[in-house]
Coordinates of C-alpha atoms in Angstrom, one line a residue:
M1 CA 2.6 0.9 29.0
S2 CA 6.3 0.1 29.4
I3 CA 7.3 -2.9 31.5
T4 CA 10.3 -1.9 33.7
V5 CA 11.6 -5.4 34.3
C6 CA 15.1 -6.2 33.1
Y7 CA 15.4 -9.4 31.2
L8 CA 18.9 -9.0 30.1
D9 CA 20.9 -10.3 33.0
F10 CA 23.2 -12.4 30.9
Y11 CA 23.3 -10.3 27.8
S12 CA 26.3 -8.0 27.6
Y13 CA 26.0 -6.8 24.0
I14 CA 24.5 -7.4 20.6
T15 CA 26.9 -5.3 18.5
P16 CA 27.8 -8.1 16.1
L17 CA 24.2 -8.5 15.1
V18 CA 24.2 -4.9 13.6
S19 CA 27.7 -4.9 12.2
S20 CA 28.8 -4.9 8.5
V21 CA 29.7 -8.2 6.9
Q22 CA 31.1 -9.4 3.5
E23 CA 28.8 -10.9 0.8
T24 CA 29.1 -14.5 -0.2
P25 CA 28.0 -14.4 -3.9
E26 CA 28.9 -18.0 -4.7
P27 CA 27.0 -20.8 -2.9
I28 CA 28.9 -22.5 -0.1
P29 CA 28.1 -25.8 1.7
T30 CA 26.8 -25.9 5.3
T31 CA 27.3 -28.5 8.0
V32 CA 24.0 -30.3 8.7
K33 CA 23.3 -31.5 12.2
G34 CA 20.2 -33.6 12.9
T35 CA 17.9 -34.1 10.0
I36 CA 16.6 -31.7 7.3
P37 CA 13.4 -33.3 5.9
T38 CA 14.1 -34.4 2.3
W39 CA 10.6 -33.3 1.2
I40 CA 11.8 -29.6 1.5
H41 CA 12.7 -28.4 -2.0
G42 CA 13.4 -24.7 -2.4
S43 CA 15.1 -21.7 -0.9
L44 CA 14.6 -19.4 2.1
L45 CA 15.1 -15.9 0.8
R46 CA 15.8 -13.2 3.4
N47 CA 16.6 -9.5 3.3
G48 CA 18.0 -7.0 5.8
P49 CA 20.8 -4.5 6.4
G50 CA 24.3 -5.7 5.9
K51 CA 26.6 -2.7 5.6
F52 CA 26.5 0.2 8.1
E53 CA 29.3 2.5 6.9
F54 CA 31.2 3.8 3.9
G55 CA 34.7 5.2 4.5
N56 CA 34.6 7.1 7.8
Q57 CA 30.9 7.8 7.6
H58 CA 28.4 5.7 9.6
Y59 CA 24.7 5.3 9.3
N60 CA 22.7 6.4 12.3
H61 CA 19.7 4.0 12.2
W62 CA 19.4 0.3 11.9
F63 CA 17.0 0.6 9.0
D64 CA 19.6 2.6 7.0
G65 CA 22.1 -0.3 6.4
M66 CA 22.6 -1.4 2.8
A67 CA 20.4 -4.3 1.7
L68 CA 22.0 -7.7 1.9
M69 CA 20.1 -10.6 0.4
H70 CA 20.4 -14.2 1.6
R71 CA 19.5 -17.5 0.1
F72 CA 19.4 -20.9 1.9
Q73 CA 18.9 -23.5 -0.8
I74 CA 17.5 -26.8 0.6
E75 CA 17.6 -30.0 -1.5
D76 CA 17.7 -33.6 -0.5
G77 CA 18.4 -32.8 3.2
Q78 CA 21.3 -30.6 2.4
V79 CA 21.7 -26.8 2.5
T80 CA 23.9 -24.3 0.7
Y81 CA 24.2 -20.6 1.4
R82 CA 24.9 -17.5 -0.6
S83 CA 24.4 -13.7 -0.2
R84 CA 24.7 -10.6 -2.3
F85 CA 24.5 -6.9 -1.7
L86 CA 21.7 -5.3 -3.7
C87 CA 23.2 -3.3 -6.6
S88 CA 21.0 -0.3 -5.8
D89 CA 21.9 3.2 -7.0
S90 CA 22.4 4.0 -3.3
Y91 CA 24.9 1.2 -2.8
T92 CA 26.7 1.9 -6.1
Q93 CA 27.1 5.6 -5.6
N94 CA 28.2 5.2 -1.9
S95 CA 30.7 2.6 -2.9
E96 CA 32.2 4.7 -5.8
R97 CA 32.6 7.8 -3.5
N98 CA 33.4 5.7 -0.4
R99 CA 31.1 7.9 1.6
I100 CA 27.3 8.2 2.2
I101 CA 25.9 10.0 -0.9
V102 CA 22.2 9.0 -0.5
S103 CA 20.2 9.9 2.6
E104 CA 18.3 7.1 4.4
F105 CA 15.6 7.1 7.0
G106 CA 17.8 8.1 9.9
T107 CA 20.9 9.4 8.1
L108 CA 21.1 12.7 6.2
A109 CA 23.8 12.6 3.5
L110 CA 26.2 15.5 4.0
P111 CA 26.9 18.0 1.1
D112 CA 29.7 17.0 -1.3
P113 CA 32.9 18.4 0.2
C114 CA 34.2 18.8 -3.4
K115 CA 31.6 21.5 -4.0
N116 CA 32.3 25.1 -3.1
F117 CA 30.6 26.8 -0.2
F118 CA 27.9 28.4 -2.3
Q119 CA 27.1 25.0 -4.0
R120 CA 26.9 23.2 -0.6
F121 CA 24.6 25.9 0.7
L122 CA 22.3 25.6 -2.3
S123 CA 22.2 21.8 -2.0
R124 CA 20.4 22.2 1.4
F125 CA 17.4 23.6 -0.5
E126 CA 17.1 20.5 -2.8
M127 CA 14.2 18.1 -2.2
P128 CA 15.4 14.8 -0.7
K129 CA 15.5 12.0 -3.2
P130 CA 14.0 8.7 -2.1
T131 CA 16.5 5.9 -1.6
D132 CA 16.3 2.6 -3.6
N133 CA 18.0 0.7 -0.8
A134 CA 15.3 -2.1 -0.7
S135 CA 16.4 -3.8 2.5
V136 CA 13.1 -4.8 4.2
N137 CA 11.5 -7.9 2.4
F138 CA 11.3 -10.2 -0.6
V139 CA 7.9 -9.7 -2.3
K140 CA 6.3 -11.4 -5.3
Y141 CA 4.4 -9.8 -8.2
K142 CA 3.2 -11.7 -11.2
G143 CA 5.6 -14.6 -10.5
D144 CA 8.7 -12.4 -10.2
Y145 CA 10.6 -11.7 -7.0
Y146 CA 11.5 -8.2 -5.9
V147 CA 13.2 -6.8 -2.9
S148 CA 11.3 -3.9 -1.4
T149 CA 11.5 -1.1 1.2
E150 CA 8.9 1.7 1.7
T151 CA 9.9 4.1 -1.0
N152 CA 8.6 4.1 -4.6
Y153 CA 11.6 1.9 -5.7
M154 CA 11.8 -1.9 -5.8
H155 CA 14.4 -4.1 -7.5
R156 CA 13.5 -7.3 -9.4
V157 CA 16.1 -9.9 -8.5
D158 CA 17.0 -13.4 -9.7
P159 CA 15.9 -15.7 -6.8
D160 CA 18.6 -18.2 -7.6
T161 CA 21.7 -16.0 -8.0
L162 CA 20.4 -13.0 -6.1
E163 CA 21.6 -10.8 -8.9
S164 CA 19.9 -7.4 -9.3
K165 CA 17.9 -7.4 -12.6
Q166 CA 15.8 -4.2 -12.8
K167 CA 15.0 -1.1 -10.8
V168 CA 11.2 -0.6 -10.8
D169 CA 9.5 2.7 -9.9
W170 CA 5.9 2.4 -8.6
S171 CA 5.2 6.0 -9.6
K172 CA 5.7 5.2 -13.3
F173 CA 2.6 3.1 -13.1
I174 CA 0.3 4.7 -10.5
A175 CA 0.3 8.0 -8.6
V176 CA 1.9 6.9 -5.4
N177 CA 5.2 7.9 -3.7
G178 CA 5.9 4.5 -2.2
A179 CA 4.4 1.2 -1.1
T180 CA 4.8 -1.1 1.8
A181 CA 7.0 -4.2 1.8
H182 CA 4.1 -6.4 3.0
P183 CA 1.6 -7.0 0.2
H184 CA -1.3 -9.4 0.6
F185 CA -2.4 -11.9 -2.0
D186 CA -5.7 -13.5 -3.1
P187 CA -5.7 -17.2 -4.0
D188 CA -5.5 -16.3 -7.7
G189 CA -2.3 -14.3 -7.2
T190 CA -3.9 -10.8 -7.2
A191 CA -1.7 -8.6 -5.0
Y192 CA -2.9 -5.8 -2.8
N193 CA -0.7 -3.1 -1.2
M194 CA -0.8 0.4 0.2
G195 CA 1.1 3.6 -0.6
N196 CA 0.9 7.3 0.1
S197 CA 0.6 10.1 -2.5
Y198 CA 1.3 13.7 -1.9
R199 CA -0.8 16.2 -3.7
N200 CA -1.5 20.0 -3.5
K201 CA -4.3 19.3 -1.0
G202 CA -2.1 17.1 1.2
A203 CA -1.4 13.4 1.6
F204 CA -3.6 10.5 0.8
Y205 CA -3.5 6.8 1.6
N206 CA -4.0 4.6 -1.4
I207 CA -5.0 0.9 -1.7
I208 CA -3.2 -0.7 -4.6
R209 CA -4.2 -3.7 -6.7
V210 CA -1.8 -5.6 -9.0
P211 CA -3.2 -8.2 -11.4
P212 CA -1.7 -11.7 -11.3
E213 CA -1.2 -12.0 -15.1
R214 CA 1.8 -10.7 -17.0
D215 CA 1.6 -9.6 -20.6
G216 CA 5.2 -10.4 -21.5
P217 CA 8.6 -11.3 -20.1
E218 CA 9.4 -7.6 -19.4
D219 CA 6.1 -6.9 -17.7
T220 CA 6.6 -5.6 -14.1
L221 CA 3.8 -3.6 -12.5
E222 CA 1.7 -3.0 -15.7
G223 CA -2.0 -3.0 -14.9
A224 CA -1.5 -1.8 -11.3
K225 CA -4.4 0.4 -10.2
I226 CA -5.4 2.5 -7.2
L227 CA -8.4 0.8 -5.8
C228 CA -9.2 3.5 -3.2
S229 CA -7.8 6.8 -1.8
I230 CA -8.3 7.7 1.8
A231 CA -7.9 11.1 3.3
P232 CA -5.9 11.3 6.5
R233 CA -7.4 12.8 9.6
D234 CA -4.7 15.5 9.2
K235 CA -3.5 15.8 5.6
S236 CA -0.3 17.6 6.7
K237 CA 0.5 14.8 9.2
P238 CA -0.4 11.4 7.8
S239 CA 0.1 8.2 9.8
Y240 CA 3.1 6.0 9.3
Y241 CA 2.2 2.4 8.5
H242 CA 4.4 -0.6 7.8
S243 CA 1.7 -3.0 6.7
F244 CA -2.1 -3.5 6.7
G245 CA -4.8 -6.2 7.2
M246 CA -6.8 -8.1 4.6
S247 CA -9.9 -10.4 4.9
E248 CA -11.7 -12.1 2.1
N249 CA -13.7 -9.0 1.1
Y250 CA -12.0 -6.1 2.8
V251 CA -8.7 -4.3 3.0
V252 CA -8.2 -3.0 6.5
F253 CA -6.1 0.1 6.9
I254 CA -5.0 1.0 10.5
E255 CA -4.5 4.7 10.8
Q256 CA -2.3 4.9 13.9
P257 CA -1.0 7.9 15.9
I258 CA 2.5 7.5 14.6
K259 CA 2.6 10.7 12.5
M260 CA 4.8 12.0 9.8
D261 CA 5.1 15.8 9.8
L262 CA 5.3 16.7 6.1
F263 CA 6.6 20.2 6.8
K264 CA 9.5 18.7 8.7
T265 CA 10.1 16.1 6.0
V266 CA 10.2 18.7 3.2
T267 CA 12.5 21.1 5.1
G268 CA 14.6 18.4 6.7
R269 CA 17.6 18.9 4.4
L270 CA 17.5 22.7 5.0
R271 CA 17.4 22.1 8.7
G272 CA 20.1 19.4 8.6
K273 CA 17.6 16.7 9.9
S274 CA 17.0 13.2 8.6
L275 CA 13.5 11.8 7.8
N276 CA 13.0 10.1 11.1
E277 CA 13.1 13.5 12.8
G278 CA 9.7 14.1 11.3
V279 CA 8.1 11.0 12.7
H280 CA 6.5 11.3 16.1
W281 CA 4.0 9.5 18.4
D282 CA 0.8 11.3 19.4
P283 CA -0.8 9.4 22.3
N284 CA -3.7 11.8 22.4
Q285 CA -5.1 10.5 19.1
E286 CA -7.2 7.4 18.7
T287 CA -6.4 4.7 16.2
I288 CA -8.8 4.3 13.3
F289 CA -9.6 1.2 11.3
H290 CA -10.7 1.9 7.7
L291 CA -12.5 -0.9 5.8
I292 CA -12.3 -0.9 2.0
D293 CA -14.5 -3.2 -0.2
K294 CA -12.1 -5.1 -2.4
Q295 CA -14.6 -5.5 -5.2
T296 CA -16.1 -2.0 -5.4
G297 CA -13.1 0.0 -4.1
K298 CA -15.3 2.0 -1.8
E299 CA -14.5 2.8 1.7
M300 CA -17.1 1.7 4.1
P301 CA -19.0 4.6 5.8
V302 CA -18.5 3.1 9.3
K303 CA -15.1 3.8 10.9
Y304 CA -13.9 1.8 13.9
Y305 CA -11.9 3.5 16.6
T306 CA -9.7 2.3 19.5
K307 CA -7.3 3.8 21.9
A308 CA -3.8 5.0 20.7
L309 CA -1.7 2.0 19.8
S310 CA 1.1 1.2 17.3
T311 CA 1.4 -1.8 15.1
F312 CA 4.0 -3.0 12.6
H313 CA 2.6 -6.4 11.6
Q314 CA -0.8 -8.0 11.4
I315 CA -1.3 -11.7 12.0
N316 CA -4.5 -12.5 10.1
A317 CA -8.0 -11.1 9.4
F318 CA -11.1 -13.1 8.6
E319 CA -14.9 -12.6 8.4
Q320 CA -17.3 -14.8 10.3
D321 CA -21.0 -14.5 11.4
G322 CA -21.2 -10.8 10.5
F323 CA -17.9 -9.8 12.2
L324 CA -14.4 -9.1 10.9
M325 CA -11.7 -10.4 13.2
L326 CA -8.5 -8.4 13.0
D327 CA -5.5 -10.0 14.7
M328 CA -2.3 -8.1 15.0
C329 CA 0.8 -7.5 17.1
C330 CA 0.6 -4.1 18.8
S331 CA 1.8 -2.1 21.7
D332 CA 0.6 0.9 23.7
D333 CA 3.4 3.2 22.7
G334 CA 4.7 4.2 19.2
Q335 CA 8.1 5.7 19.9
S336 CA 10.1 2.5 19.3
I337 CA 10.7 3.3 15.6
N338 CA 13.1 6.1 16.7
N339 CA 14.8 3.9 19.3
F340 CA 16.6 1.6 16.9
L341 CA 19.5 3.9 16.4
I342 CA 22.8 2.1 15.8
Q343 CA 24.3 3.8 18.8
N344 CA 21.6 2.4 21.0
L345 CA 21.9 -1.2 19.6
R346 CA 25.7 -1.1 20.1
Q347 CA 25.5 -0.3 23.7
S348 CA 26.3 -2.9 26.3
G349 CA 25.5 -3.9 29.9
E350 CA 23.3 -1.6 31.9
A351 CA 23.0 1.0 29.1
L352 CA 21.5 -1.7 26.8
D353 CA 19.2 -2.8 29.6
E354 CA 18.0 0.7 30.1
M355 CA 17.2 1.2 26.4
Y356 CA 15.2 -2.1 26.3
N357 CA 13.3 -1.1 29.5
T358 CA 12.1 2.2 27.9
M359 CA 10.3 0.3 25.1
S360 CA 6.7 -0.9 25.2
R361 CA 6.2 -4.6 24.5
P362 CA 4.3 -5.9 21.4
F363 CA 1.5 -8.3 22.2
P364 CA -1.0 -10.2 19.9
R365 CA -4.5 -8.8 20.2
R366 CA -7.8 -9.3 18.4
F367 CA -10.3 -6.6 17.5
V368 CA -13.9 -7.8 16.6
L369 CA -15.5 -5.4 14.1
P370 CA -19.2 -5.7 13.5
L371 CA -20.0 -5.4 9.8
N372 CA -23.8 -5.0 9.8
I373 CA -24.1 -1.5 11.2
T374 CA -27.4 0.2 10.2
S375 CA -29.4 3.2 11.4
E376 CA -31.3 0.7 13.6
T377 CA -28.2 -0.4 15.5
L378 CA -28.4 0.4 19.2
L379 CA -26.0 2.9 20.5
E380 CA -23.8 2.4 23.6
Q381 CA -24.2 -1.4 23.7
N382 CA -21.6 -4.0 23.1
L383 CA -22.3 -5.5 19.7
N384 CA -19.8 -8.3 20.0
T385 CA -22.0 -11.4 20.6
R386 CA -19.2 -13.9 19.9
P387 CA -19.0 -16.4 22.8
D388 CA -15.9 -16.4 24.9
S389 CA -14.6 -13.2 23.4
T390 CA -13.7 -10.3 25.7
A391 CA -13.4 -7.8 22.9
T392 CA -16.0 -5.1 22.7
A393 CA -17.5 -2.9 19.9
V394 CA -19.8 -0.1 20.9
C395 CA -21.6 2.3 18.5
R396 CA -21.0 5.9 19.5
T397 CA -22.8 7.2 16.4
K398 CA -24.3 5.5 13.4
N399 CA -20.9 5.8 11.6
Q400 CA -18.5 5.4 14.6
V401 CA -17.8 2.2 16.5
F402 CA -15.4 2.2 19.5
C403 CA -13.6 -1.1 20.0
T404 CA -11.5 -2.7 22.7
F405 CA -9.3 -5.7 22.1
E406 CA -9.1 -9.3 23.3
D407 CA -5.7 -10.6 24.3
L408 CA -4.6 -13.6 22.1
H409 CA -2.3 -14.8 24.8
G410 CA -2.1 -15.6 28.5
E411 CA -0.2 -13.8 31.2
D412 CA 2.8 -16.1 30.7
L413 CA 3.7 -14.5 27.4
K414 CA 4.9 -11.5 29.3
D415 CA 7.8 -13.5 30.5
Y416 CA 9.0 -13.7 26.9
G417 CA 8.7 -10.0 26.2
G418 CA 5.6 -10.2 24.0
L419 CA 5.6 -11.4 20.4
E420 CA 6.4 -9.9 17.0
F421 CA 7.3 -11.0 13.4
P422 CA 4.1 -13.1 13.3
H423 CA 3.6 -15.8 10.6
I424 CA 0.8 -18.2 9.8
N425 CA 0.1 -21.1 7.4
Y426 CA -0.6 -18.3 4.9
A427 CA -1.2 -20.5 1.8
R428 CA -4.3 -22.2 3.4
Y429 CA -5.4 -19.9 6.2
N430 CA -4.9 -16.3 5.2
T431 CA -8.3 -14.5 5.4
K432 CA -9.8 -17.7 7.0
P433 CA -10.4 -18.8 10.6
Y434 CA -7.2 -20.3 12.0
R435 CA -5.8 -21.7 15.1
Y436 CA -2.0 -21.3 15.1
Y437 CA 0.5 -18.5 14.6
Y438 CA 4.2 -18.2 15.1
G439 CA 6.5 -15.4 16.0
C440 CA 9.6 -14.2 17.9
G441 CA 9.6 -13.5 21.6
F442 CA 11.3 -10.2 22.5
R443 CA 13.1 -10.4 25.8
H444 CA 15.7 -8.2 24.1
L445 CA 15.9 -5.4 21.5
V446 CA 15.9 -8.2 18.9
G447 CA 14.0 -11.5 19.0
D448 CA 15.5 -14.1 21.3
S449 CA 13.0 -16.9 21.1
L450 CA 10.6 -18.7 18.7
I451 CA 7.0 -19.1 19.8
K452 CA 4.1 -21.1 18.6
M453 CA 0.7 -19.9 19.9
D454 CA -2.5 -21.9 20.1
L455 CA -5.5 -19.6 19.8
E456 CA -7.9 -22.2 21.2
S457 CA -6.1 -22.6 24.5
K458 CA -3.9 -19.5 24.4
K459 CA -1.0 -21.6 25.4
F460 CA 2.3 -21.7 23.6
K461 CA 5.4 -23.7 22.8
V462 CA 8.9 -22.1 22.9
W463 CA 12.2 -22.7 21.3
R464 CA 14.9 -20.8 23.1
Q465 CA 18.6 -21.2 23.8
P466 CA 21.0 -18.8 25.6
D467 CA 22.8 -16.2 23.4
L468 CA 20.9 -17.3 20.2
Y469 CA 18.7 -14.8 18.3
P470 CA 16.1 -16.2 15.9
S471 CA 14.8 -14.4 12.8
E472 CA 11.2 -14.3 11.8
P473 CA 9.8 -17.8 11.6
V474 CA 8.6 -19.0 8.2
F475 CA 6.1 -21.8 7.9
I476 CA 6.5 -24.4 5.2
L477 CA 3.5 -26.8 4.5
S478 CA 4.4 -30.5 4.4
P479 CA 3.3 -32.7 1.5
N480 CA -0.2 -34.2 1.9
A481 CA -0.7 -31.9 5.0
V482 CA -4.1 -32.4 6.7
E483 CA -3.9 -30.4 9.8
E484 CA -3.1 -26.7 10.0
D485 CA 0.3 -27.1 11.6
D486 CA 1.5 -30.0 9.5
G487 CA 4.9 -28.6 8.3
V488 CA 8.1 -27.1 9.5
I489 CA 9.3 -23.7 10.7
L490 CA 12.5 -22.2 9.2
S491 CA 14.4 -19.5 11.1
V492 CA 17.9 -18.1 10.8
I493 CA 19.7 -18.1 14.1
I494 CA 22.7 -15.8 14.9
T495 CA 24.7 -15.1 18.0
P496 CA 27.0 -12.3 19.1
V497 CA 29.2 -14.5 21.3
K498 CA 30.8 -16.7 18.7
D499 CA 32.3 -15.9 15.3
K500 CA 30.9 -17.4 12.1
S501 CA 28.3 -19.5 14.0
T502 CA 25.0 -18.7 12.1
F503 CA 22.7 -21.6 11.3
L504 CA 19.4 -22.3 9.6
L505 CA 17.1 -23.9 12.2
V506 CA 14.3 -26.4 11.2
L507 CA 11.6 -27.0 13.7
D508 CA 8.7 -29.5 13.5
A509 CA 5.8 -27.0 13.4
K510 CA 3.5 -29.4 15.3
T511 CA 5.7 -30.3 18.2
F512 CA 8.1 -27.3 18.0
E513 CA 11.0 -29.7 18.5
E514 CA 14.2 -29.2 16.6
L515 CA 14.6 -31.5 13.6
G516 CA 18.0 -30.2 12.4
R517 CA 20.2 -27.2 11.7
A518 CA 22.5 -26.2 8.9
E519 CA 25.6 -24.4 10.2
V520 CA 26.9 -21.6 7.9
P521 CA 30.6 -20.7 8.2
V522 CA 30.2 -16.9 7.7
N523 CA 28.8 -14.0 9.8
I524 CA 25.3 -12.8 9.1
P525 CA 23.7 -9.7 10.6
Y526 CA 20.2 -9.7 12.1
G527 CA 17.7 -9.2 9.3
F528 CA 14.1 -8.3 8.8
H529 CA 11.9 -10.4 6.5
G530 CA 11.9 -13.2 4.0
V531 CA 9.9 -15.8 2.0
F532 CA 10.2 -19.4 1.0
N533 CA 10.6 -20.0 -2.8
S534 CA 9.4 -23.6 -3.5
S535 CA 11.0 -25.5 -6.3
A536 CA 8.9 -28.6 -5.7

């Protein structure tokens, strides 16, 4: 359901947030105001698009921009900044030709004008090659940092210099055609991820496990295995997914009604259409939760259903008293992925307002999945016996449970446009019962506030200032921390109304009060995701 209330009264444009910038490969100092805690030792690594054109050709979609990596190094209360473009094949080839050579999610590369007519005609029959423009996140496997997107390519990078070290292809190790940029980790470092494979019999979803140990300095994804393959409801139209959930014993895959039409994808080049043209929202299909046992690799026979919804990011998942709680940010409409066209983001005034008001808001919700379903389980009765929970779970058959959600927020969160880019105290509370989560409020097409939510009271704290746009909040645990929220929140703040005015914000995670900021004298575009690399 879309909320047709305009929040953008004083926003005229956000074009600078999605505009090309120059890289800053050598570290530069920042100006610190307030206090950066001296116990913070390490670097905030962030990733996102930073170049949106080559020559006179422009990318169409926000996700298409060339990956620009950022590093905020924090030591002894001081901060330095550097950035580099990822030396991907896509970036290199586009730079050499000064035009778009490699197709991206929303941009189809045009045939080479240097070829004759017949050669250009034949090129439309070629299968599209996946991009290696890894612009979504920093991820860690076996102690090494990679930048990742959702194709089969990642790049191993030096977390200190941001130099590109090695292009790594998932398909050389396991039979997948890509993987998400949001893996999960067990305490011992074992990584889990998901990726699709396309076979003669159609598409499959695959659960991937990567061991924590490395056999040698050149080891990358050796030892990776497919833990489980899941058949889509429609093998010719699998669901798009950006991430997945994980509890102590289960991987939770959310098969949502955002569908990828494989016929349109394969024939896109022939029809002159980009990949995003094959992605569509089907509100008539239910959402399915699949549970996979992490130890056995077997998919549980019971499937959990709910109404059509879309989700990009999960908050946490944990098991307690025979239930699996799945907390995630989701909305009631899945068309937003095709709304983030550059032309939309670069509108201003009423046109920008109208675009925002067409989009469904993301809100944090909890599903309660009963794990002990047997042939004796009563049908058509709510199985959720957890006190004070309004979520429901009703057996329709012995292998189908229909669920409704519980809101993890009060009505007042609607005034902040919902919440996305969730983050928790992952090191201590991932797959465990928890109390706090953090995210961005979305009274705009990009986040315009930082929010700390208390699950016990469903009340929240907010950091927000006019014309400032925070990135995903990253929680850093303080030394000798006792309570869950003992630490700080790091977020990169940018603004479209003032040149070279980006800063790294440090908030006290408990009080949500500002401790300090480090002002960076260069322009930075709005990015996606990042991690903190501790050097303590």
